[in-house]
Short mmCIF file of C-alpha atoms in Angstrom, two decimals:
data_model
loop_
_atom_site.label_atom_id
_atom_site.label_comp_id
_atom_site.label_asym_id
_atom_site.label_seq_id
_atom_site.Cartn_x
_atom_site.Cartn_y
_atom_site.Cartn_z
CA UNK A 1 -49.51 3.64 96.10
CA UNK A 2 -49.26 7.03 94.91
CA UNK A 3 -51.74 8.30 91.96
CA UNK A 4 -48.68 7.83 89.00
CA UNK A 5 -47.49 4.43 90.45
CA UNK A 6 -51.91 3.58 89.72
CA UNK A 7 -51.59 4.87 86.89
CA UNK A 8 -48.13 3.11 85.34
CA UNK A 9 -50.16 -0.01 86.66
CA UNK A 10 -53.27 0.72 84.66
CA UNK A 11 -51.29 1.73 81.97
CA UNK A 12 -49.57 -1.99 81.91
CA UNK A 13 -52.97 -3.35 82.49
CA UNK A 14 -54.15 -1.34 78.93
CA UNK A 15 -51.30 -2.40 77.19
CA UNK A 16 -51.57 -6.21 78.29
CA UNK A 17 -55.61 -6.49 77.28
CA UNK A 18 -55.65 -4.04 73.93
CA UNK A 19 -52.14 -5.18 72.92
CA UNK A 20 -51.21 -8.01 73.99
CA UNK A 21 -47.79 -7.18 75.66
CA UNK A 22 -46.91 -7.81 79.02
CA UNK A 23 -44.66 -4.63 79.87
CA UNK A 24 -43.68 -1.64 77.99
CA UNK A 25 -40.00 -1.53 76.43
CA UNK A 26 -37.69 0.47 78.56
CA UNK A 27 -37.46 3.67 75.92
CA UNK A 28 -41.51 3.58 76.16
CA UNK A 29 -42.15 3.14 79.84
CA UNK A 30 -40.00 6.45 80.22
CA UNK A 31 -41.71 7.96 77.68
CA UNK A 32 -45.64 6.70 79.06
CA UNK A 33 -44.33 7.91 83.02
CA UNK A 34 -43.57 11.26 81.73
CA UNK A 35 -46.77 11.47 79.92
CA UNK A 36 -48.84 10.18 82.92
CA UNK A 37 -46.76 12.27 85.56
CA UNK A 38 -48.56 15.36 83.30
CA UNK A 39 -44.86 16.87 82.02
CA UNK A 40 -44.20 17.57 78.25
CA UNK A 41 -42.40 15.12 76.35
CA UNK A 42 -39.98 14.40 73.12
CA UNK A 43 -39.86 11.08 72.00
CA UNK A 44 -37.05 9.95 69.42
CA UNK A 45 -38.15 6.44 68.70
CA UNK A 46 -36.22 4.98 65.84
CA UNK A 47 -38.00 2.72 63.42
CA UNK A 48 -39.78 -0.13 65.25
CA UNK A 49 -39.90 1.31 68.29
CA UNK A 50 -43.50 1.44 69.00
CA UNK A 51 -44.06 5.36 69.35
CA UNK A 52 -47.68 5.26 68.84
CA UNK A 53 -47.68 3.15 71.65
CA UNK A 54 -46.74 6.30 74.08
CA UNK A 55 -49.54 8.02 73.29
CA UNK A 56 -52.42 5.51 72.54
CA UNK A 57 -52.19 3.54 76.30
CA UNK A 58 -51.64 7.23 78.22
CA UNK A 59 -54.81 8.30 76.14
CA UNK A 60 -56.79 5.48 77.76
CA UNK A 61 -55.68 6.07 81.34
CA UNK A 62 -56.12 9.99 81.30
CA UNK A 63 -59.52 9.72 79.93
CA UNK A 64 -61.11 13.08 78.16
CA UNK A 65 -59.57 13.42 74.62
CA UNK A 66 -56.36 12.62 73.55
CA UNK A 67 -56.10 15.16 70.16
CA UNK A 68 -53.02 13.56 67.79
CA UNK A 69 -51.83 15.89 65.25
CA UNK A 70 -50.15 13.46 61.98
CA UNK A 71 -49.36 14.73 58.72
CA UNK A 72 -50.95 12.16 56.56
CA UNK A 73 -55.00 10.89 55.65
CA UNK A 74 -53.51 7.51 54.54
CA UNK A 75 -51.12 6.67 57.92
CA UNK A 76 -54.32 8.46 60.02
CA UNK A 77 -56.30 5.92 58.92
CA UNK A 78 -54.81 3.18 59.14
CA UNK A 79 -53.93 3.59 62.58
CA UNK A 80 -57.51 4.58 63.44
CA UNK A 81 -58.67 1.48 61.82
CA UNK A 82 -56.11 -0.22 63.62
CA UNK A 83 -57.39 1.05 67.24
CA UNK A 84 -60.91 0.24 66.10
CA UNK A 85 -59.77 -3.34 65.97
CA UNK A 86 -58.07 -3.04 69.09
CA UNK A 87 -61.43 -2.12 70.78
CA UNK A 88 -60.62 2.08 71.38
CA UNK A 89 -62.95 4.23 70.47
CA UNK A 90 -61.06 6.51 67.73
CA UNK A 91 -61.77 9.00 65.02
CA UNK A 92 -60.13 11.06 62.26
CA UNK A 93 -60.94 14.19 60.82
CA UNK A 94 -60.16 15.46 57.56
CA UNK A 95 -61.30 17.25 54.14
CA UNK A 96 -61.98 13.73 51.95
CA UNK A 97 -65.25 13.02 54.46
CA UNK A 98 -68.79 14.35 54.29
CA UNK A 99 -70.09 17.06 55.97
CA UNK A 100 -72.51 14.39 57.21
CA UNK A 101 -69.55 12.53 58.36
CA UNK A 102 -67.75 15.38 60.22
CA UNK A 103 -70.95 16.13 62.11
CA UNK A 104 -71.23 12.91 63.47
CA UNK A 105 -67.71 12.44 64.44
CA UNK A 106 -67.91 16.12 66.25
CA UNK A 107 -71.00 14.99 68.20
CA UNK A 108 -69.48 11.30 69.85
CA UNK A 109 -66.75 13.89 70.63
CA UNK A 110 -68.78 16.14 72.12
CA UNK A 111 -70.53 13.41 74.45
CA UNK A 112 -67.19 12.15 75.64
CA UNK A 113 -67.52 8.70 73.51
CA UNK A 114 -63.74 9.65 71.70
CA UNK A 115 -60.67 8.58 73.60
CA UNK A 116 -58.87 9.63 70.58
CA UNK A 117 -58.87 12.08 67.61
CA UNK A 118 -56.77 11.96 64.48
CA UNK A 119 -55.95 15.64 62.52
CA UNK A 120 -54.23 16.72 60.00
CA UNK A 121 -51.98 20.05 60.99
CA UNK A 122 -54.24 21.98 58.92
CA UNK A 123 -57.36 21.19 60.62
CA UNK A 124 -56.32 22.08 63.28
CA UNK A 125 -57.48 25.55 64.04
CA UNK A 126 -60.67 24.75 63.21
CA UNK A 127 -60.98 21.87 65.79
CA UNK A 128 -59.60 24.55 68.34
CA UNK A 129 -62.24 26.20 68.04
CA UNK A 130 -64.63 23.72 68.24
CA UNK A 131 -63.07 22.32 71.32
CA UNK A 132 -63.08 25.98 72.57
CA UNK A 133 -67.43 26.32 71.50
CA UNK A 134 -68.10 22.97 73.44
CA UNK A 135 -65.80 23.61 76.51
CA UNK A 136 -63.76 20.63 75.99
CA UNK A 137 -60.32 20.73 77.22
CA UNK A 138 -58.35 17.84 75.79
CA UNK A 139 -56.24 15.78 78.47
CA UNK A 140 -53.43 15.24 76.27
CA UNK A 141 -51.83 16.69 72.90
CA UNK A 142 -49.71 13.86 70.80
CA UNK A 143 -48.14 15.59 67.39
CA UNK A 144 -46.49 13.04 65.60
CA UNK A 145 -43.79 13.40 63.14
CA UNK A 146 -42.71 15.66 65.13
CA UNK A 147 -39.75 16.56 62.88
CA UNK A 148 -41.97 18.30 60.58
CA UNK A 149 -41.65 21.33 62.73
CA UNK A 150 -38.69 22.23 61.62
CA UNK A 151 -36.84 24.09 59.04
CA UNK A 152 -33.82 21.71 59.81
CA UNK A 153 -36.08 18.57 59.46
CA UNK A 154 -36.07 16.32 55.97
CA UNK A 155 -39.39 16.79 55.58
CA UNK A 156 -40.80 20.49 56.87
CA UNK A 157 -44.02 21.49 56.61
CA UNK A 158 -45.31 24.99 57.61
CA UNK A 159 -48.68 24.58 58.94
CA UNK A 160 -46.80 22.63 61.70
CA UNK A 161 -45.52 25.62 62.82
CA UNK A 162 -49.06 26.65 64.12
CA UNK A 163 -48.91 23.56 66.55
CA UNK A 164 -47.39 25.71 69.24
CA UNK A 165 -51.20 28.97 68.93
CA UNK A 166 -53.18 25.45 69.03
CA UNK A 167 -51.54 24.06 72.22
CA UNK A 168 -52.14 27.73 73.53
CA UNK A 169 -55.37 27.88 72.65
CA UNK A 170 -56.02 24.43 74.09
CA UNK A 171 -55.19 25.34 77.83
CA UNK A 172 -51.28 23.98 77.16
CA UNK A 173 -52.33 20.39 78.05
CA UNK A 174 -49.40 18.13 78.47
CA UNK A 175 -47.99 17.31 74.93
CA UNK A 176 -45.88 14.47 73.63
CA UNK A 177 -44.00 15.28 70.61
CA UNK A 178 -43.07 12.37 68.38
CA UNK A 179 -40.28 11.24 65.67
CA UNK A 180 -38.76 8.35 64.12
CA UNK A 181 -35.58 10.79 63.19
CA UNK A 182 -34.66 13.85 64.37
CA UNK A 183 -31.10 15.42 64.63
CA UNK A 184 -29.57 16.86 67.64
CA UNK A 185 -30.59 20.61 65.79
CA UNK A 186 -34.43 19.36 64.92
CA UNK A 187 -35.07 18.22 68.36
CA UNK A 188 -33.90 21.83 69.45
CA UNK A 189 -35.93 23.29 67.34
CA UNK A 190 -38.91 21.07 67.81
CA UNK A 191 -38.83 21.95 71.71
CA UNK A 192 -38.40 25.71 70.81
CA UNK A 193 -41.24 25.77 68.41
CA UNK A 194 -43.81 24.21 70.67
CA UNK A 195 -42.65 26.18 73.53
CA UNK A 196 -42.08 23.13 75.50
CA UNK A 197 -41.19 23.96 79.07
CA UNK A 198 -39.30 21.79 80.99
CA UNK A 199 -39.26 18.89 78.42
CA UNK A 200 -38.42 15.38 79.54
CA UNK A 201 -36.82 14.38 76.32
CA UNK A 202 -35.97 10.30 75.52
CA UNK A 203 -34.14 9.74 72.59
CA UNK A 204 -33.58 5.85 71.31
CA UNK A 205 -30.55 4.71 69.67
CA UNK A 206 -30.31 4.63 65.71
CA UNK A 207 -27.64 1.80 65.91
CA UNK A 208 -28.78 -1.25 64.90
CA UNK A 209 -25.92 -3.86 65.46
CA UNK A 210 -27.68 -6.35 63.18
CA UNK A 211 -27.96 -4.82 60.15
CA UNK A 212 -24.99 -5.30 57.10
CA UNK A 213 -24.88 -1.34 55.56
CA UNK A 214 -23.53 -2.67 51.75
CA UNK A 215 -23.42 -0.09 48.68
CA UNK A 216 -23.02 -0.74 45.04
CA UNK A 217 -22.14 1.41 42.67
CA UNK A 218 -24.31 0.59 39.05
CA UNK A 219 -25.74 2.77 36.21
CA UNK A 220 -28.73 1.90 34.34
CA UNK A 221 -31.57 0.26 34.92
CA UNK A 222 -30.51 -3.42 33.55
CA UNK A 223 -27.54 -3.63 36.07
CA UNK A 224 -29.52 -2.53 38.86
CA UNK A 225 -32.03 -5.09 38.02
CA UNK A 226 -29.63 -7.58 37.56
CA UNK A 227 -28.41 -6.79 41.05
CA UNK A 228 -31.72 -7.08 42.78
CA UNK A 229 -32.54 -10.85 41.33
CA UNK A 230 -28.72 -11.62 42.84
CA UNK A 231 -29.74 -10.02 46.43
CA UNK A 232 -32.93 -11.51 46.24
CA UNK A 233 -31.23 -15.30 45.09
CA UNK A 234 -30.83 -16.51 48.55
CA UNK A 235 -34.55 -15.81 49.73
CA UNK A 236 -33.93 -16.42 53.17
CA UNK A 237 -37.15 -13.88 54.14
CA UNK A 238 -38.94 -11.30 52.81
CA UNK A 239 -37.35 -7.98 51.26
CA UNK A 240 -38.28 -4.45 50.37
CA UNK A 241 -37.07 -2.64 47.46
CA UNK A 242 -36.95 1.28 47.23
CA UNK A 243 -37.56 2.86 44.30
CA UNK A 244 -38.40 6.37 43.22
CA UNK A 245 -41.07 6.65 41.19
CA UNK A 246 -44.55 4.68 40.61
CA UNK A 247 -43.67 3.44 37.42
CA UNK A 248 -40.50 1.94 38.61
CA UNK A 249 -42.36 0.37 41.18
CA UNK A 250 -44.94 -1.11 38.66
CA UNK A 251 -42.28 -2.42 36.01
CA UNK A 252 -39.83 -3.72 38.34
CA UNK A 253 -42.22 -5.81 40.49
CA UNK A 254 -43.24 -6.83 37.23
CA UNK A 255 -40.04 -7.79 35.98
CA UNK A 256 -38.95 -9.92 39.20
CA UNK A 257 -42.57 -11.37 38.74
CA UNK A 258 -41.84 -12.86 35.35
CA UNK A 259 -38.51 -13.80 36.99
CA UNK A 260 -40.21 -15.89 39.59
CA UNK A 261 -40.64 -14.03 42.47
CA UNK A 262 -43.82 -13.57 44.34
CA UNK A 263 -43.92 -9.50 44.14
CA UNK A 264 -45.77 -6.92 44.00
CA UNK A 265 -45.59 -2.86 44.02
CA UNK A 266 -47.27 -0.65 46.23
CA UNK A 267 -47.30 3.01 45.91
CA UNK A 268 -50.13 5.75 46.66
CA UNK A 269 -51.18 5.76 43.02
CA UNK A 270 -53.22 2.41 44.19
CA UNK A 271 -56.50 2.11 45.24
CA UNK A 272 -56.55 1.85 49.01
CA UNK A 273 -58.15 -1.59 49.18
CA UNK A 274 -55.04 -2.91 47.30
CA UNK A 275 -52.11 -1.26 48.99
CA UNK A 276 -54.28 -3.29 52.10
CA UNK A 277 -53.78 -6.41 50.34
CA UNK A 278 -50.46 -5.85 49.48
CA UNK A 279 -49.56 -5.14 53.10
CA UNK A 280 -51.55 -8.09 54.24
CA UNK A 281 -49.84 -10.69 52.19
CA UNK A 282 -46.33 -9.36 52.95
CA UNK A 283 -46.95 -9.49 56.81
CA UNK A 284 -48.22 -12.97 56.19
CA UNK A 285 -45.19 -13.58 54.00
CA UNK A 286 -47.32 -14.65 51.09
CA UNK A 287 -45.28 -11.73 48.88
CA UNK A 288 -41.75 -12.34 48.59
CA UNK A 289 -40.77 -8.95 47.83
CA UNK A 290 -42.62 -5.70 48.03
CA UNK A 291 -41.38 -3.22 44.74
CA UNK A 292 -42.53 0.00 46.91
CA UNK A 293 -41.85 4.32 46.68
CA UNK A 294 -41.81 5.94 50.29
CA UNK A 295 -45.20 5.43 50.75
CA UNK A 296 -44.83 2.31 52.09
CA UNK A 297 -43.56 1.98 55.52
CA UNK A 298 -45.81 3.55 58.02
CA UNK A 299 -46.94 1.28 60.55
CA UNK A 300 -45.37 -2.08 58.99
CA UNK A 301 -44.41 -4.34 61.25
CA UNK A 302 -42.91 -7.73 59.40
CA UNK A 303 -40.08 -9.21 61.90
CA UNK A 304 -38.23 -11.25 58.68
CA UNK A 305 -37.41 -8.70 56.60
CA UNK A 306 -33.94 -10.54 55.38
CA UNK A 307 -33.14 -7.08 52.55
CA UNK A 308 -34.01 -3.25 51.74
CA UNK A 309 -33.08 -2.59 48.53
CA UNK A 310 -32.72 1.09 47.53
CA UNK A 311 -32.94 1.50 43.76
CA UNK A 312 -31.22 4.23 43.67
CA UNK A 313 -29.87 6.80 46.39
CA UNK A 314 -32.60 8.72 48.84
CA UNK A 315 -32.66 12.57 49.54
CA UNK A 316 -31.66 12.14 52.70
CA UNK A 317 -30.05 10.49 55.63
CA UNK A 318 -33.38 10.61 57.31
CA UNK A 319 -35.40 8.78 54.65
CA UNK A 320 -32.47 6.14 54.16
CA UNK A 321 -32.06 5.44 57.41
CA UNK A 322 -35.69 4.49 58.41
CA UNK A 323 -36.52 2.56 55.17
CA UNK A 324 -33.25 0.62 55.94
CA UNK A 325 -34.50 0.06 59.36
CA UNK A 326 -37.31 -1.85 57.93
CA UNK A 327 -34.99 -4.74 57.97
CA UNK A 328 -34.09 -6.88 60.76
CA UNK A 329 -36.65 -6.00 63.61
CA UNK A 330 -36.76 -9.70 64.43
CA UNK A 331 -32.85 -9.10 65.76
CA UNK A 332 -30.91 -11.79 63.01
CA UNK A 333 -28.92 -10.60 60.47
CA UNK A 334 -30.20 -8.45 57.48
CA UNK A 335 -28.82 -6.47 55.08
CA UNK A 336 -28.94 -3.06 53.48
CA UNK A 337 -28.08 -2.44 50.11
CA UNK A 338 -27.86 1.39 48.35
CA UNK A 339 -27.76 0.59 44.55
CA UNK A 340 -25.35 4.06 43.88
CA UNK A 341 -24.65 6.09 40.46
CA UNK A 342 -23.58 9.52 41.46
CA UNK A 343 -25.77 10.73 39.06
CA UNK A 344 -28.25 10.31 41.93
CA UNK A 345 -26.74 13.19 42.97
CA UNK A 346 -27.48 15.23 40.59
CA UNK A 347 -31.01 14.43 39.94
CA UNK A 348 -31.75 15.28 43.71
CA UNK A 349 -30.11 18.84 43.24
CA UNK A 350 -31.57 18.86 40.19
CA UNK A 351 -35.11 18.29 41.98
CA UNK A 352 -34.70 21.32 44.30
CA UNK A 353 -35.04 23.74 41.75
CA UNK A 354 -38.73 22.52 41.23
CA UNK A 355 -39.33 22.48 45.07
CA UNK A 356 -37.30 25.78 45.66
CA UNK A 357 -37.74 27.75 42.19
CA UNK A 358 -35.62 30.45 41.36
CA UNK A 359 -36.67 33.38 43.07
CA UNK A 360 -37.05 35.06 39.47
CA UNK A 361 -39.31 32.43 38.66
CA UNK A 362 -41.85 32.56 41.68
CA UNK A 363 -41.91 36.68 41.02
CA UNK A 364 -43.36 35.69 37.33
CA UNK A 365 -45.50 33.15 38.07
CA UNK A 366 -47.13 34.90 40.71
CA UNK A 367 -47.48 38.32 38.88
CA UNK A 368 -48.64 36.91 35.84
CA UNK A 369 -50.68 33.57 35.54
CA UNK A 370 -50.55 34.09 32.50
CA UNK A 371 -46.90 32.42 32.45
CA UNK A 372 -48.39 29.51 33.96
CA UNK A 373 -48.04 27.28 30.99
CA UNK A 374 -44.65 27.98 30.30
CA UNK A 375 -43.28 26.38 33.08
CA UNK A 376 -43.35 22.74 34.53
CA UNK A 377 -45.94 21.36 36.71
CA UNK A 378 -43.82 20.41 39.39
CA UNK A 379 -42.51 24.46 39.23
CA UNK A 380 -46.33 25.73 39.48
CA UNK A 381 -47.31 23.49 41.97
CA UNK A 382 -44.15 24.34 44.31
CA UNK A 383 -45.38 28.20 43.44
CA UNK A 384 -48.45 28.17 44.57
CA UNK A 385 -47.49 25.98 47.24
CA UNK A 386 -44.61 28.50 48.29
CA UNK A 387 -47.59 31.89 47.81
CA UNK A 388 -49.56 30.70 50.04
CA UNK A 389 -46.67 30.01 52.67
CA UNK A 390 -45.01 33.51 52.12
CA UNK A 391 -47.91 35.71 51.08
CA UNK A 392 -46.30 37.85 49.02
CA UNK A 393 -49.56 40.16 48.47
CA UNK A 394 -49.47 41.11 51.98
CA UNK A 395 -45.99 42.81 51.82
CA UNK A 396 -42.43 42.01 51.62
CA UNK A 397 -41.58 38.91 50.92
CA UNK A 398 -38.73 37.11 53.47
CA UNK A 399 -36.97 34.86 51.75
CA UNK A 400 -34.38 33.64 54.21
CA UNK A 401 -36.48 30.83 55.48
CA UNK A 402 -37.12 29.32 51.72
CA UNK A 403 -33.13 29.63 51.16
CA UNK A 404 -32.09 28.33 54.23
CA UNK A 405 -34.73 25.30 53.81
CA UNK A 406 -32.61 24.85 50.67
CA UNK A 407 -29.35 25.14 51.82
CA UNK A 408 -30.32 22.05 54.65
CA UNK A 409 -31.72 20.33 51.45
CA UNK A 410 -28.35 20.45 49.72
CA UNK A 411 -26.68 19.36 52.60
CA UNK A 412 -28.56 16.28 53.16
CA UNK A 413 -28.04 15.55 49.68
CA UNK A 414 -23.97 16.02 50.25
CA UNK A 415 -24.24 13.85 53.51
CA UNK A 416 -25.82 11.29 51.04
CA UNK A 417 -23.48 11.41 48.64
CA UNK A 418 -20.57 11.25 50.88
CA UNK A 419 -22.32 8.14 52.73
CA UNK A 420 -22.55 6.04 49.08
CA UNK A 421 -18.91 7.45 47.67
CA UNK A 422 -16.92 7.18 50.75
CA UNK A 423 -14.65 4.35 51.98
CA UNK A 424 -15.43 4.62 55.48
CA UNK A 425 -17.86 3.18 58.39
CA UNK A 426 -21.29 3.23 56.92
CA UNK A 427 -23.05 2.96 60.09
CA UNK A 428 -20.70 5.49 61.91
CA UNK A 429 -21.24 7.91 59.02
CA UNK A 430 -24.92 7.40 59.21
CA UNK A 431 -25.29 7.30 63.10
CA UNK A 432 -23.00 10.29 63.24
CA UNK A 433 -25.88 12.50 61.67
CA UNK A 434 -28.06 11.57 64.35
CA UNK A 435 -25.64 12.73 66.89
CA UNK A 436 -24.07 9.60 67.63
CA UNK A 437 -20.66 8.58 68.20
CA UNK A 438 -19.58 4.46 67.39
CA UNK A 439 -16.48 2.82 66.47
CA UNK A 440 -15.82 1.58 63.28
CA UNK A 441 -17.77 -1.20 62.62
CA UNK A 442 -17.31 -4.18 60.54
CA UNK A 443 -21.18 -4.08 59.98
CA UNK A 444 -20.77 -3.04 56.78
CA UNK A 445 -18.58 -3.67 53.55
CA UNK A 446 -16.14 -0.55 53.84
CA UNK A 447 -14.62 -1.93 57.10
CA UNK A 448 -15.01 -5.51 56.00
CA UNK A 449 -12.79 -5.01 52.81
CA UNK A 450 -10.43 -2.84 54.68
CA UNK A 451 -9.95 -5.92 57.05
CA UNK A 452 -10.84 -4.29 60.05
CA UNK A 453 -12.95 -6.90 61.60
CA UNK A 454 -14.28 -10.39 60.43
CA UNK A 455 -17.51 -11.26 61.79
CA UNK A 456 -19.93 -8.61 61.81
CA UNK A 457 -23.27 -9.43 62.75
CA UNK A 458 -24.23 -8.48 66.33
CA UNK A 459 -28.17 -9.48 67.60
CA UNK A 460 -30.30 -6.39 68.10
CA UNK A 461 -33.37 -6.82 70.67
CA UNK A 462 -35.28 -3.62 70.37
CA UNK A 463 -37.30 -4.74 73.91
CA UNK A 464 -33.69 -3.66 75.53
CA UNK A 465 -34.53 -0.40 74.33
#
């Protein structure tokens, strides 16, 4: 037996006694062979696909330290909590702990007692350099949400781009990059940006055959409320619904409360210990419904999800497209519903001038603090946010990067818009953005009322994949 054949076998064996599975899905045993053959990797696992999965069991047969870069505290946590449970010796590092805490977490590092460690992208030069100080060379590299890389993802984020000096300063171990979306330009640019050489790259399909793409077109908040408590009549399962602020969350989980539903909202405004609960009781199916913003869907795993709800329409195709996919992971029917005004529209582009500010504005703001009170919140914030990313008191500032990040921004919000107002395939509109091609469908009510087709639900098994 040669040494990756023992390996794919231990691997099976990890997976069986920490997880529970007998065998890896197809998509993932790819993925874990090209991480245990030592060969970089890019991972496109749509939602429910078990990505963490390629990178937790390699990180147990490679031994050393598996280092696994993720861009938030709250999702770090909870899947270091998660491994803890599961019997793997894990840690994160970031800002909210002690010193005390940091120290100790260093130390079980240092004396080989890690398997893996959680950071955020901007702790990461400073582990590099304590990895460098203690002569510890990590076996494997994992940077998750991988999209984040790029200026063509939904959801950039600059430090990111300092992935690729850390890998360099590591020794270039092997590294797995992961998504849950990426278009065929964002995993370009994610393989450029790392300086991935001779990438093995597995990419999942985003069609899920099960899922009923509906949108209706309401204004106000009565008639979208009214709407919900007629999707949620049936309650065949459990069902998410989007929405895009905290206090939406809290007074419509509220109002379907009162209306006799077992609900609840969960946001990141909540104390920890009760988003927990709220999670808890909607895996166990105790909550009905779950009244949630974006923050919730990282790491949820509930199989009878019957209904996502979006309130009112997301950003982006990216964002849409993996709440949706919150539905349905159990393979029977489910069904997606976009409540649509195109006034949605407009609040999005609307929104970008207080994540992009006019370049005017950024010029005043960071010449004169004085100004600062003039100006929105959301404006300062996105200033100081944006000085520290261009630096303008080092030199001339290049703006091209900020405009094109724009630019993508405004299209995502077109390819939105066109999605919701459009009589066409939903699903081949949607999967077209991710680069691929399907007939028309009659998963979905524009080909059902053009009479296309007449039964439209297909089972999805996401083991196949």
């Amino acid at each position: 037996m040669t040494q990756l054949a023992q390996r794919i076998a231990e691997a099976r064996s990890q997976l069986h006694g920490h997880y529970g599975f007998q065998d890896f899905r197809p998509l993932q045993r790819r993925v874990v062979q090209s991480v245990l053959a030592g060969r970089d990797a890019l991972a496109v696992l749509p939602t429910g696909g078990g990505k963490s999965i390629c990178f937790q069991v390699p990180a147990l047969v490679l031994g050393g330290l598996t280092v696994v870069v993720s861009p938030l505290v709250a999702l770090m946590q909870d899947q270091v909590d998660n491994l803890k449970r599961r019997g793997i010796a894990a840690e994160t590092l970031n800002s909210l702990q002690p010193a005390e805490e940091q120290a100790r977490i260093l130390e079980r590092m240092a004396v080989g007692w890690l398997r893996l460690l959680y950071i955020s992208p901007e702790r990461a030069p400073r582990l590099a350099l304590e990895l460098l100080r203690r002569g510890i060379r990590p076996s494997l590299l994992a940077i998750d949400e991988a999209h984040c890389i790029s200026e063509w993802g939904h959801d950039f984020r600059p430090s990111y781009r300092e992935l690729a000096v850390l890998r360099d300063e590591l020794g270039r171990p092997p590294t797995v990059a992961l998504t849950g979306s990426a278009t065929p330009a964002v995993r370009k640019d994610i393989v450029r940006s790392l300086g991935l050489a001779r990438v093995d790259q597995h990419i999942g399909s985003f069609d899920r055959p099960n899922l009923r793409f509906v949108v209706e077109r309401l204004r106000g908040n009565a008639p979208r409320l009214a709407k919900v408590r007629e999707l949620l009549a049936p309650k065949t399962g459990t069902a998410i619904v989007y929405v895009p602020t905290r206090n939406t969350a809290d007074s419509v989980a509220q109002a379907l409360w009162f209306s006799g539903y077992r609900a609840a909202s969960y946001h990141a405004g909540l104390p920890r210990e009760r988003r927990s609960e709220v999670l808890s009781r909607f895996t166990a199916e105790d909550l009905e419904v779950v009244v949630a913003t974006s923050a919730f869907g990282m790491g949820i795993d509930a199989p009878r999800v019957r209904l996502v709800a979006h309130w009112s329409m997301p950003p982006t195709p990216e964002s849409y497209y993996q709440e949706a996919g919150r539905a349905g992971r159990d393979g029977q029917a489910a069904r997606c519903v976009l409540l649509f005004h195109p006034q949605d529209a407009d609040l999005h582009q609307r929104q970008l001038n207080v994540t992009f500010p006019p370049r005017r504005q950024l010029e005043t703001l960071w010449a004169d603090p004085s100004m600062r009170p003039r100006y929105p919140a959301g404006v300062v914030a996105s200033a100081d946010r944006l000085r520290l990313e261009l630096r303008p008191e080092s030199g001339p500032v290049d703006w091209s990067g900020v405009r094109r990040r724009r630019e993508v921004a405004e299209m995502r919000i077109r390819v939105m818009e066109g999605y919701a107002a459009r009589c066409r395939c939903r699903r081949a509109a949607l999967l077209e953005w991710f680069g691929e091609e399907v007939p028309s469908c009659s998963g979905c009510d524009a080909c059902s009322t053009s009479g296309k087709r007449t039964r439209w639900f297909r089972p999805w098994n996401r083991s196949a994949q």
